[in-house]
Amino acid sequence: MKKLQGRTWFVLLFILLLLGGTGFLMYSYVTEGGEWVAFKANSHLYSNGQMTTGSLTDRNGLVLYDGETDSYAQDEDIRTACLHAVGDEYGNIVTGGRVLFRGYMAAFHPLTGVGESGNTVALTIDAKINELAYQALDGQRGTVAVYNYETGEILCMVSSPTFDPYDSEEVLIAVNEGDERYDSVYLNRFLSSTFTPGSIFKIVTAAAAIEELDALDSFSFTCTGSMELDDGEITCPSAHGDLDLAGALEHSCNCAFGQLALELGGQRLMRYAQEAGLLSQLTFDGVTSARGSYSVTDKDLDLAWSGVGQYTNLVNPCSMMALMGAIAGEGKAAAPTLLHGVTSPSGLPAAIVGSDSHSIGWSEETCQTLKRLMRGNVTGHYGQQQFGDLPVCAKSGTAEVSSSEQPHAWFVGFVDDPEHPYAFVVMVEHGGWGSKTAGSIAAKVLTAIAETE
Ligand SMILES: [Zn+2]
């Protein structure tokens, strides 16, 4: 009897395993089928190692890539501006839509398999806004991105240098020959690169100072234009005089933020950079963004410069934009996404789209304070006029990268308005003064987006 019972249990266990395995297979078949079909061994779906079925459009239905005719948008500037969102002919841009969304483009149905013609995948970007951002960059290297922090939709995403995808072959040859015009051209700088942040990092130092040092009420500092430390000096472009925390942020005073960094210490600054999401990777739509870095040092001069966004600090533009969204949302926002919708050849929705949420470790109150300070930066310093009626909260950065080249120009922030819930990042490599170069690009793109509504 005992023996029989043992065997019964064994059979029962075996049946359970079988049922579980079958269930898992069915689940995977329905959820991952598109990706299996997109497997490269299905060579009839590919040309040049890239899928040629289905199509990619922008959020308004403007065709950016049509697999059936293997053709791109008609307008050259739109093709060039949307290159990193769409991808090139050889799949060298691994974060392009043609690679990321090939599973959706293949029009896989769990019952009927792969359809004759593929699905239409709509990206969240607005191609016309991308074109405007590309033109505003005016041939300079860098990135411009804007997303809706309530829905997560990335409306604008441009990376430069770029090229017309119809020139994919010539560019591949030029890249292999080391042509400097195409330096890291296959990288989407927004998603896959990191840069010295310079003064935009003062937002992190300010958050730490508000929470740890009660600096909003108690901090006062007199800037004489430089601050002597044991191993060197911190400098400002000019003497800023008497400042509180709001004034130090508005004038972007290096000496004041160097002083705050010394009071906070490297460990705490690193924790606040971590809580801001700047030291981790964001994952969405199959993309993993590049990770920023902050190094703790025991040298006073390096610590002071690290609080000013220099030293060895690095940030990824996408993580920075998500931080701006999270400050606007007082600690929590939608995570970015590039997928607007998938439509089958018969016109029916073919996938569920939506974004996850993205939260940071700073308190609601700290975010509210930062909003107020960043709003003050615009009204008191950068100038509201360029943004029309949009209540923009922002911080500029002018990041020194070498003594022989112009600094990187940054402008990051958000519109604090439920009607226009946009967060943005603009970074121009060697673009010079942040608020001037990058700020004017942000103003053009934000006002254009507001006009499209
Ligand atoms: Zn100063």
PDB file of N, CA and C and ligand atoms in Angstrom, residues 223 225 236 238-240 243 253-256, ligand 1:
ATOM      1  N   CYS A 223      30.441  84.546  -2.166  1.00  0.00           N
ATOM      2  CA  CYS A 223      31.344  84.116  -3.249  1.00  0.00           C
ATOM      3  C   CYS A 223      32.245  85.280  -3.639  1.00  0.00           C
ATOM      4  N   GLY A 225      34.544  84.717  -5.986  1.00  0.00           N
ATOM      5  CA  GLY A 225      35.033  84.348  -7.323  1.00  0.00           C
ATOM      6  C   GLY A 225      35.964  83.150  -7.295  1.00  0.00           C
ATOM      7  N   CYS A 236      34.758  80.560  -9.896  1.00  0.00           N
ATOM      8  CA  CYS A 236      33.534  80.971 -10.587  1.00  0.00           C
ATOM      9  C   CYS A 236      33.943  81.949 -11.691  1.00  0.00           C
ATOM     10  N   SER A 238      32.825  84.827 -12.134  1.00  0.00           N
ATOM     11  CA  SER A 238      32.955  86.147 -11.499  1.00  0.00           C
ATOM     12  C   SER A 238      32.530  86.003 -10.037  1.00  0.00           C
ATOM     13  N   ALA A 239      32.745  87.039  -9.205  1.00  0.00           N
ATOM     14  CA  ALA A 239      32.334  86.980  -7.797  1.00  0.00           C
ATOM     15  C   ALA A 239      30.817  87.138  -7.720  1.00  0.00           C
ATOM     16  N   HIS A 240      30.145  86.149  -7.074  1.00  0.00           N
ATOM     17  CA  HIS A 240      28.679  86.182  -7.013  1.00  0.00           C
ATOM     18  C   HIS A 240      28.143  86.900  -5.778  1.00  0.00           C
ATOM     19  N   LEU A 243      24.965  84.879  -1.075  1.00  0.00           N
ATOM     20  CA  LEU A 243      23.976  83.966  -1.665  1.00  0.00           C
ATOM     21  C   LEU A 243      23.321  83.084  -0.618  1.00  0.00           C
ATOM     22  N   CYS A 253      26.609  79.045  -8.739  1.00  0.00           N
ATOM     23  CA  CYS A 253      27.888  79.386  -8.090  1.00  0.00           C
ATOM     24  C   CYS A 253      28.696  78.125  -7.745  1.00  0.00           C
ATOM     25  N   ASN A 254      29.838  77.971  -8.395  1.00  0.00           N
ATOM     26  CA  ASN A 254      30.689  76.801  -8.147  1.00  0.00           C
ATOM     27  C   ASN A 254      31.218  76.778  -6.719  1.00  0.00           C
ATOM     28  N   CYS A 255      31.620  77.952  -6.204  1.00  0.00           N
ATOM     29  CA  CYS A 255      32.209  78.002  -4.861  1.00  0.00           C
ATOM     30  C   CYS A 255      31.181  77.556  -3.816  1.00  0.00           C
ATOM     31  N   ALA A 256      29.927  78.063  -3.929  1.00  0.00           N
ATOM     32  CA  ALA A 256      28.883  77.694  -2.968  1.00  0.00           C
ATOM     33  C   ALA A 256      28.599  76.190  -3.026  1.00  0.00           C
TER      34      ALA A 256
HETATM   35 ZN    ZN B   1      30.326  81.990  -7.296  1.00  0.00          ZN
END
